[in-house]
Tab-separated table of C-alpha atoms and ligand atoms in Angstrom:
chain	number	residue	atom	x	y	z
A	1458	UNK	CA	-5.474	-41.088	-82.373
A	1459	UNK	CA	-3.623	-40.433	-79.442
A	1460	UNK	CA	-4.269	-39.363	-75.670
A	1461	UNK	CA	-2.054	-39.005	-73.224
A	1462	UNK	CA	-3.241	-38.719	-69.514
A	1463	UNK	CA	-0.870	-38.374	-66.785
A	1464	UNK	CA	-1.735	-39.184	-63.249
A	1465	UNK	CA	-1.983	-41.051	-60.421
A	1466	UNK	CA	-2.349	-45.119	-60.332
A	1467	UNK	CA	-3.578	-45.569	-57.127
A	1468	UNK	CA	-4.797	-47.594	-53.781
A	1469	UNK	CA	-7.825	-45.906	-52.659
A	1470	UNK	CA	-9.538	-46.905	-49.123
A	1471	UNK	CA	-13.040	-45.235	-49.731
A	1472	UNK	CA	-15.517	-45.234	-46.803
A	1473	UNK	CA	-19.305	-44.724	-47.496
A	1474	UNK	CA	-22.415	-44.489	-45.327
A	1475	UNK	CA	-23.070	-47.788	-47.177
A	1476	UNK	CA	-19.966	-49.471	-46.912
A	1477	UNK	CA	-16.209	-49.271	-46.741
A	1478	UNK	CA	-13.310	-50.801	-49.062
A	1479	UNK	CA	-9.189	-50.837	-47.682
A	1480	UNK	CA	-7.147	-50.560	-50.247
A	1481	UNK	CA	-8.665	-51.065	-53.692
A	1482	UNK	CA	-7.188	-49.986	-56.769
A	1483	UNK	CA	-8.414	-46.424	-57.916
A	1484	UNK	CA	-5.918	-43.261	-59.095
A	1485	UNK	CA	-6.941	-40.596	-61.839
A	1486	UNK	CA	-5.213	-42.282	-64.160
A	1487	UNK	CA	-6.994	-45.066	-63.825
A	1488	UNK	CA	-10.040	-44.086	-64.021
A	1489	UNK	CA	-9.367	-41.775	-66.790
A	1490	UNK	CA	-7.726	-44.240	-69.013
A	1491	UNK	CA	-10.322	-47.204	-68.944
A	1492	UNK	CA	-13.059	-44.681	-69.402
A	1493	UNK	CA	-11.261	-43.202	-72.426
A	1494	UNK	CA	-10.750	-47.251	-74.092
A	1495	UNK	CA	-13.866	-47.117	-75.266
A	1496	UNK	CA	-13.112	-44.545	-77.753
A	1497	UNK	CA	-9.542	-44.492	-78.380
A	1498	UNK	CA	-6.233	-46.127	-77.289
A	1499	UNK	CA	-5.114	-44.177	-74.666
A	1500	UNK	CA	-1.625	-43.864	-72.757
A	1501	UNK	CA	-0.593	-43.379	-69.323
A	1502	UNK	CA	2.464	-42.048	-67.684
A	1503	UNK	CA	2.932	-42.416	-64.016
A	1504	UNK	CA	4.267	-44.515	-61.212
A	1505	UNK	CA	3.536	-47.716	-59.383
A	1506	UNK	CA	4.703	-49.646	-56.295
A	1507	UNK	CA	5.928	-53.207	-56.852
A	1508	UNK	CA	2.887	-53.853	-54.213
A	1509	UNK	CA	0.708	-52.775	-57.144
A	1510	UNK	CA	-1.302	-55.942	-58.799
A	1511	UNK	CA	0.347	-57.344	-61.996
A	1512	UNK	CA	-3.477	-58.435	-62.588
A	1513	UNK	CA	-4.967	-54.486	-62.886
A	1514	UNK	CA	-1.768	-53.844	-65.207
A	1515	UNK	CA	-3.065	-56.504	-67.340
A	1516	UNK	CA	-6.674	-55.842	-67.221
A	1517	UNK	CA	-5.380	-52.154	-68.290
A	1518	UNK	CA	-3.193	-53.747	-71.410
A	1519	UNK	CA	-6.272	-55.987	-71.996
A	1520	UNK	CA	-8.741	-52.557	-72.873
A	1521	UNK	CA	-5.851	-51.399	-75.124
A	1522	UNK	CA	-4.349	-49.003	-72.931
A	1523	UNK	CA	-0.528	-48.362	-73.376
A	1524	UNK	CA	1.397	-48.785	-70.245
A	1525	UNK	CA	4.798	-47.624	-71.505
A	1526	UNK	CA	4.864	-44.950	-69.695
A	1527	UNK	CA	3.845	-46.350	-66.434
A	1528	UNK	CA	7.148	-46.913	-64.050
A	1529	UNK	CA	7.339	-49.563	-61.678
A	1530	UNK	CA	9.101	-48.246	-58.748
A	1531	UNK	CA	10.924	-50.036	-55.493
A	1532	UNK	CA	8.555	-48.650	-52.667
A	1533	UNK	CA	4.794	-48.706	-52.462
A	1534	UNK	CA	2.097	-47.214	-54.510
A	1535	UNK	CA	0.281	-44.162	-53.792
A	1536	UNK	CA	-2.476	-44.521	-51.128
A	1537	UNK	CA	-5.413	-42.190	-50.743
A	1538	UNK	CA	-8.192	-42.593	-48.052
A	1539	UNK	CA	-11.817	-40.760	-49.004
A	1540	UNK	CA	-14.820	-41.185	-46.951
A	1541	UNK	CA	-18.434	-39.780	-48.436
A	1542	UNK	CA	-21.293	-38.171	-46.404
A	1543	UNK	CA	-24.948	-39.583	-47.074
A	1544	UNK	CA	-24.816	-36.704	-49.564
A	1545	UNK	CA	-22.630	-38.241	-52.289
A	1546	UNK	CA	-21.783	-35.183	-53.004
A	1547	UNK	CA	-19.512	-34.516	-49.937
A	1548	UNK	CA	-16.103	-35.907	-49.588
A	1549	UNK	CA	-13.374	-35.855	-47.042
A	1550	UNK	CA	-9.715	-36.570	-48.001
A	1551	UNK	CA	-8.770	-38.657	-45.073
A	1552	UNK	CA	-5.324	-39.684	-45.631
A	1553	UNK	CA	-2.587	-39.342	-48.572
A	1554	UNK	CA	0.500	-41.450	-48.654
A	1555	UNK	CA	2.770	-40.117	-51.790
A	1556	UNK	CA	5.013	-43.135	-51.142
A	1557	UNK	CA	6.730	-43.752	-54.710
A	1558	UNK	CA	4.517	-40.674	-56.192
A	1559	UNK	CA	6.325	-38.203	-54.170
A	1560	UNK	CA	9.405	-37.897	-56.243
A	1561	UNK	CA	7.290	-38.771	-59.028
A	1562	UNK	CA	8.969	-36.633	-62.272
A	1563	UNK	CA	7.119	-37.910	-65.041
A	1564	UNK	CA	9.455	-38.554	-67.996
A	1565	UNK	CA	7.415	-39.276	-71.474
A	1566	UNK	CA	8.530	-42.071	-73.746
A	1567	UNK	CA	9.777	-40.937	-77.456
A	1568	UNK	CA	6.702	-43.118	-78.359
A	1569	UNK	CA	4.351	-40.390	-76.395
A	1570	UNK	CA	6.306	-37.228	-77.491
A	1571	UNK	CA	4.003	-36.312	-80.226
A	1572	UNK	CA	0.600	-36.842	-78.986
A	1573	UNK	CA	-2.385	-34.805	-80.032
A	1574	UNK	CA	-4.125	-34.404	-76.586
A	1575	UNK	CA	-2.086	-34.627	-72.957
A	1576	UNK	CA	-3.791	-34.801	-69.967
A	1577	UNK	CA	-2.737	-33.615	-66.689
A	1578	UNK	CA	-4.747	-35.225	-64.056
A	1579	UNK	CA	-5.004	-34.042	-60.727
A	1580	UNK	CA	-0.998	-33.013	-60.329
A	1581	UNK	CA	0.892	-30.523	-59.120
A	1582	UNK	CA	0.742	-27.731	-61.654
A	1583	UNK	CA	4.259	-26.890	-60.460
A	1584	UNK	CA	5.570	-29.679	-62.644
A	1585	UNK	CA	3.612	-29.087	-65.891
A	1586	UNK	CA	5.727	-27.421	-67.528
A	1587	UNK	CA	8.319	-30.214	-67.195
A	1588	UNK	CA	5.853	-32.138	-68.542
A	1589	UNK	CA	4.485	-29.932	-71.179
A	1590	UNK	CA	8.301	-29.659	-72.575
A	1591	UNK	CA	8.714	-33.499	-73.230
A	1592	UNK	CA	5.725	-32.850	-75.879
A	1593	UNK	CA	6.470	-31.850	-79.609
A	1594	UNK	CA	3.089	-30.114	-80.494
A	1595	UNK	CA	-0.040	-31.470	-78.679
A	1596	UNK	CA	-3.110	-30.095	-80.230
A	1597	UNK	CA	-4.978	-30.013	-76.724
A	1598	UNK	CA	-3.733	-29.131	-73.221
A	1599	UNK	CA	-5.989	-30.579	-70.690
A	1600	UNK	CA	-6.382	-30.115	-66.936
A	1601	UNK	CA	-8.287	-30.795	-63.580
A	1602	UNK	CA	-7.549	-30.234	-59.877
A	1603	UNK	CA	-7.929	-31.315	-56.803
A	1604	UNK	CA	-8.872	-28.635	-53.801
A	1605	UNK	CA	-4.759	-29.579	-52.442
A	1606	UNK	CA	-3.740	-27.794	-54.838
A	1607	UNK	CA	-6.019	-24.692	-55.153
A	1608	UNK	CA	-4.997	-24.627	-51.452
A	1609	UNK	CA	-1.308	-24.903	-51.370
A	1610	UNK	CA	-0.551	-23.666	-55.004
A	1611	UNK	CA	-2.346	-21.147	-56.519
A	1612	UNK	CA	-0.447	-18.920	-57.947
A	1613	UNK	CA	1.094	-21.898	-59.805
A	1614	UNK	CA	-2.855	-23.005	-61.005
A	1615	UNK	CA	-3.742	-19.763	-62.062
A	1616	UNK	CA	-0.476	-19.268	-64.677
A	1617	UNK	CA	-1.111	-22.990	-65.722
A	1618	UNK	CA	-4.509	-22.452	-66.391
A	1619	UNK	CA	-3.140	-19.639	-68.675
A	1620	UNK	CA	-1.944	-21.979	-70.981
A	1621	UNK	CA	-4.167	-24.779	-70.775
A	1622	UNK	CA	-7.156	-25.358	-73.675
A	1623	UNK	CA	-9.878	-27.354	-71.321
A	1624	UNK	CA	-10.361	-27.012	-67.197
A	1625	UNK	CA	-12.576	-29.803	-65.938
A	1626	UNK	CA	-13.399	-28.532	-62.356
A	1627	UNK	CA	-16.033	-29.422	-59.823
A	1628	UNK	CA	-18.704	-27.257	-58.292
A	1629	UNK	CA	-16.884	-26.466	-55.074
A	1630	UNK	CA	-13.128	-25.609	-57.100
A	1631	UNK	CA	-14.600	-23.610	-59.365
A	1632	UNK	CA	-15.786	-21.782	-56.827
A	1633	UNK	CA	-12.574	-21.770	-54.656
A	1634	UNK	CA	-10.225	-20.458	-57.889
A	1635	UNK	CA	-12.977	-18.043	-58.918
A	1636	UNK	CA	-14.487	-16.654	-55.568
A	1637	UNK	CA	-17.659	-16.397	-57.460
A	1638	UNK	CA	-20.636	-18.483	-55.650
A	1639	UNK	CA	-22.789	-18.264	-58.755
A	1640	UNK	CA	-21.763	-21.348	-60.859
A	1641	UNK	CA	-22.718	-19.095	-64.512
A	1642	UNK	CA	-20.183	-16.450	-62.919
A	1643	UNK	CA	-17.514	-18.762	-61.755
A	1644	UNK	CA	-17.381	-20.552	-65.181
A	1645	UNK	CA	-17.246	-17.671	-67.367
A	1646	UNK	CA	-14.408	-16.439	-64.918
A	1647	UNK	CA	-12.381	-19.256	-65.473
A	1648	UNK	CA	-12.732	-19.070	-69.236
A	1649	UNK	CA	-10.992	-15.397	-68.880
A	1650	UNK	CA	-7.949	-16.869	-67.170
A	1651	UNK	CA	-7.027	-18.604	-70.355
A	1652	UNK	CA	-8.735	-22.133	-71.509
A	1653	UNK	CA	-11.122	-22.405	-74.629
A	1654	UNK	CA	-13.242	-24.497	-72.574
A	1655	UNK	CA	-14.424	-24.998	-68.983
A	1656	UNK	CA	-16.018	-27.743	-67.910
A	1657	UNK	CA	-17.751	-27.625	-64.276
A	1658	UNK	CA	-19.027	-30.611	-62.954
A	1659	UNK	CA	-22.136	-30.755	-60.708
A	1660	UNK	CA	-22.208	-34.153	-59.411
A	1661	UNK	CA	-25.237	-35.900	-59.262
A	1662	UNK	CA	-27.162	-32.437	-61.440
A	1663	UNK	CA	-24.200	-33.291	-64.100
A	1664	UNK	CA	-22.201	-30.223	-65.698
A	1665	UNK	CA	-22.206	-27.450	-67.530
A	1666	UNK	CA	-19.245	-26.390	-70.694
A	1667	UNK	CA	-18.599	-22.831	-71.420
A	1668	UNK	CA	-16.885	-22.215	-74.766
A	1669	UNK	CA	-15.952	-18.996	-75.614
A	1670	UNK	CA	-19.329	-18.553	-77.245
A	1671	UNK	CA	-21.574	-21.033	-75.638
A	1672	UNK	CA	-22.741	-22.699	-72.382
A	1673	UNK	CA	-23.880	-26.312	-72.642
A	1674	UNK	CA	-25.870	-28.210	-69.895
A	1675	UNK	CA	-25.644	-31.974	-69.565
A	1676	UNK	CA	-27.460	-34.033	-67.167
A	1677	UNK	CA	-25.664	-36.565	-64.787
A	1678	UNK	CA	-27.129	-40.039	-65.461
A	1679	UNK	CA	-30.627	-40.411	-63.497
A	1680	UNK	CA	-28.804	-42.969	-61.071
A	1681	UNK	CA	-30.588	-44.472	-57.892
A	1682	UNK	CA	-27.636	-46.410	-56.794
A	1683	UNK	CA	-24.461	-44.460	-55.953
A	1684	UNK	CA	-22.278	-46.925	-54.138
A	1685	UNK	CA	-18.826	-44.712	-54.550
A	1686	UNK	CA	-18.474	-41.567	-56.706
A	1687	UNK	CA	-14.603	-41.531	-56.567
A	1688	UNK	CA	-13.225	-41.476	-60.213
A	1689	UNK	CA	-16.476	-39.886	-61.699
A	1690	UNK	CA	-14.397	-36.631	-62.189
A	1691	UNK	CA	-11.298	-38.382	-64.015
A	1692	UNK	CA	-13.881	-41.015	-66.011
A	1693	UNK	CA	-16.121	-37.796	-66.657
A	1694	UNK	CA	-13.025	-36.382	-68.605
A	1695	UNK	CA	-11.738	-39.733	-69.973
A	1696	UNK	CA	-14.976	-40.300	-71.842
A	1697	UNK	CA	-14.717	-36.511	-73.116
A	1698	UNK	CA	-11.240	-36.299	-74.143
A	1699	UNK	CA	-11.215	-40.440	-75.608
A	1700	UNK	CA	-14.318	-38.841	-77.757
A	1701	UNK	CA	-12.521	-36.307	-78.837
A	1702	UNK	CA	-9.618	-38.082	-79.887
A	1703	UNK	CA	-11.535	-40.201	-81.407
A	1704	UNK	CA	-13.465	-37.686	-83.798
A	1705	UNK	CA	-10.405	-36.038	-84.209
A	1706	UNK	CA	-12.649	-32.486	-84.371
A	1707	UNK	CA	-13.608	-29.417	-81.615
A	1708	UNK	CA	-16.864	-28.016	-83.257
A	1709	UNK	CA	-19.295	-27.105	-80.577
A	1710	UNK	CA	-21.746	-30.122	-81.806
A	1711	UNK	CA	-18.494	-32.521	-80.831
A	1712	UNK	CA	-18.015	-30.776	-77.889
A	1713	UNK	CA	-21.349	-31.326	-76.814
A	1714	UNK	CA	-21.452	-34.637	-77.897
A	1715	UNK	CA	-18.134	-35.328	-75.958
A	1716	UNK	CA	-20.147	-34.079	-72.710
A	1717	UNK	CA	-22.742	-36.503	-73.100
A	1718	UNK	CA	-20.070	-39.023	-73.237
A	1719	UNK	CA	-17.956	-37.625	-70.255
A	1720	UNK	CA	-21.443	-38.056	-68.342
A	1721	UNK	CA	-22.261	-41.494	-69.519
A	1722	UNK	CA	-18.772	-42.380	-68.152
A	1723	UNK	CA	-18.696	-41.299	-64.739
A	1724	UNK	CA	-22.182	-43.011	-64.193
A	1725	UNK	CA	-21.027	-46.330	-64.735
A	1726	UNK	CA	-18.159	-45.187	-62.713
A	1727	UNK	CA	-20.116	-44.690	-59.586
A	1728	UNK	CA	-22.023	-47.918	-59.847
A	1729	UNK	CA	-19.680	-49.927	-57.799
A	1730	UNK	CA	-16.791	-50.139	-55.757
A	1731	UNK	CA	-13.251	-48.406	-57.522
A	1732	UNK	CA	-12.959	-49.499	-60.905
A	1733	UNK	CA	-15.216	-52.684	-60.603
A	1734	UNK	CA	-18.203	-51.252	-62.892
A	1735	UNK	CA	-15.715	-51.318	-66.024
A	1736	UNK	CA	-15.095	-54.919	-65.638
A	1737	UNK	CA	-17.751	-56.352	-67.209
A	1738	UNK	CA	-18.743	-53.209	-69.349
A	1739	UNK	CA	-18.916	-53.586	-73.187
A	1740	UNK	CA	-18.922	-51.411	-76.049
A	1741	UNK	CA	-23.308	-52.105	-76.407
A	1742	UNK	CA	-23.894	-50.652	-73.016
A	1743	UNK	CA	-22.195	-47.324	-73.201
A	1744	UNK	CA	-23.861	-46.800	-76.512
A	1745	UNK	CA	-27.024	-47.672	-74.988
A	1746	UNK	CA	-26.454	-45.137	-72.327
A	1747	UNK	CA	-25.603	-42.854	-74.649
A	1748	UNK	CA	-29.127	-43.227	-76.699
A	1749	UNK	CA	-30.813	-43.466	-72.670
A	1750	UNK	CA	-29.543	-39.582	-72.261
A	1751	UNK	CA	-30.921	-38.265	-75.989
A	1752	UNK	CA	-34.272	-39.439	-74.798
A	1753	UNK	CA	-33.867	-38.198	-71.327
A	1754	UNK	CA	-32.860	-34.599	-72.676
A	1755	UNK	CA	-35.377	-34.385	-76.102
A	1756	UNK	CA	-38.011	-32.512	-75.926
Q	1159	AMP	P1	-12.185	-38.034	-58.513
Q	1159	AMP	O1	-13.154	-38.776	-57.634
Q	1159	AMP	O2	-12.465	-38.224	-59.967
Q	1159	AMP	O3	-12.029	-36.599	-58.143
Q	1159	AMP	O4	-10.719	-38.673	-58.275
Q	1159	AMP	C1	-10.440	-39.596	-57.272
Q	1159	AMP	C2	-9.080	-40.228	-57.510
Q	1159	AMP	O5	-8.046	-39.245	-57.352
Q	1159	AMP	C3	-8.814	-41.319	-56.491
Q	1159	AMP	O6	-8.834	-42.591	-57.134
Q	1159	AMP	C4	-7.443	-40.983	-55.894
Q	1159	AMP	O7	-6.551	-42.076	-55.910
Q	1159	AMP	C5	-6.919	-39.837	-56.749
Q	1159	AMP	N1	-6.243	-38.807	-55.945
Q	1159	AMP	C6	-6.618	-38.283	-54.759
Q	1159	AMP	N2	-5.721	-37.374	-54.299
Q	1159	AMP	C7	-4.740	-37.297	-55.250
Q	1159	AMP	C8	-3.504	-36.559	-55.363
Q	1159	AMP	N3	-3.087	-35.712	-54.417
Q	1159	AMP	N4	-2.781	-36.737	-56.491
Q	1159	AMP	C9	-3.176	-37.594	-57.442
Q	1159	AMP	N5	-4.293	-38.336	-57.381
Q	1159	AMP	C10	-5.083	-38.207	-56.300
């Protein structure tokens, strides 16, 4: 078992209709690694502040996740400011401060170097093939973006996603790579330009995985109570790639099955503030979500 996921460790300052929070921890590493402890032991590489709480680093250790690749840097951590319309599904990016992620060249420990899945979370596709080197064999490439860089680096996407196996995207980036408004169209578009799968995520109507010869559908938890969607993208694919890791298989039935988790994930995720939701989460409740969507879905 092993899952790499490369990203950002974050501050986040998230304004909603229903509140606001300065400063909290968040970062798609984050995110992505918690989700993914509940199926496998996952690592992260990236870079902190020394402003960043010793606390979250052991709350992180605590859910088995291995830090070893996580610098601690003179300077202060990343900083992103997000604030949501009534309609969760609209965000602004308000503010970015790189501070110590600016120069951030992520170097992989020996103990990382032969991993069987790496993630590359929301970074500049310009360095992942400095990234991709450090790796021995990994047996899955995965990727996701963030509408900076379909803006300011596209040419560099479109090559990466050349060589990439799975492309978690949202509604509106699929769209913005593919130029295709239809959803069906935009999905099978981005399966030509090189991964095995796509996986488009719909916010609150969930997401839908095109294989090379299938589409799957899964819902988005039936939630009433959205209090801040950031991180349901990066827990969506922490839940999907920990399963995966965890089966140690890629049939379509663990696919699918790895989509229901990736959903089941990013609605806890959404529940509260940052990362507070996983606090108190156990092992019971996932599953219990988990059994909540087969009878949601059976028919
Ligand atoms: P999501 O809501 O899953 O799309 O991801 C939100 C997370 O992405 C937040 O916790 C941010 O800290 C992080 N984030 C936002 N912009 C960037 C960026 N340019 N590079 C890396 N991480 C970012």
């Amino acid at each position: 078992m092993s899952l790499v996921i490369i990203g950002s460790v974050a501050f986040d300052t998230i304004r909603t209709p229903w509140g606001d929070r300065e400063k909290i921890v968040g970062g798609s590493g984050t995110y992505c690694s918690l989700a993914a402890s509940y199926f496998t032991r996952p690592r992260v590489v990236g870079v902190v502040g020394r402003d960043f709480p010793r606390k979250t680093l052991a709350l992180l250790r605590s859910r088995g996740i291995d830090l070893a690749g996580l610098k601690v840097k003179a300077g202060k951590t990343f900083h992103w400011e997000g604030k949501y319309e009534e309609d969760p599904n609209r965000r602004t990016t308000v503010r970015t401060d790189l501070n110590v992620f600016a120069g951030f060249r992520p170097e992989i420990p020996a103990s990382f170097r032969g991993s069987r899945i790496v993630y590359l979370a929301n970074l500049n596709p310009e360095h992942h093939e400095f990234i991709l080197s450090q790796f021995r064999r990994p047996a899955l490439v995965a990727m996701d973006t963030i509408r900076l860089w379909i803006d300011t680096k596209r040419e560099a996407l479109l090559k990466e996603l050349g060589r990439v196996d799975i492309y978690f995207a949202n509604d509106e980036e699929a769209r913005l790579v593919t130029g295709e408004a239809n959803l069906i169209l935009a999905g099978k578009a981005l399966a030509r330009l090189g991964p095995s799968l796509v996986v488009v995520k719909k916010g609150e109507h969930g997401a839908l995985v095109f294989g090379r010869d299938f589409v799957f559908g899964v819902l988005a938890h039936p939630s009433e109570h959205v209090i801040d969607p950031t991180g349901a993208g990066d827990s969506f694919a922490g839940g999907f790639l920990g399963y995966l890791d965890k089966t140690a298989a890629l049939s379509a039935r663990d696919v699918r099955r790895a989509a229901v988790y990736g959903s089941v994930m990013a609605s806890f995720a959404i529940e509260d503030f940052g990362i507070g939701r996983f606090l108190g989460l156990d092992q019971d409740l996932v599953e219990a979500r988990f059994r909540q969507f087969r009878k949601l879905t059976t028919f």
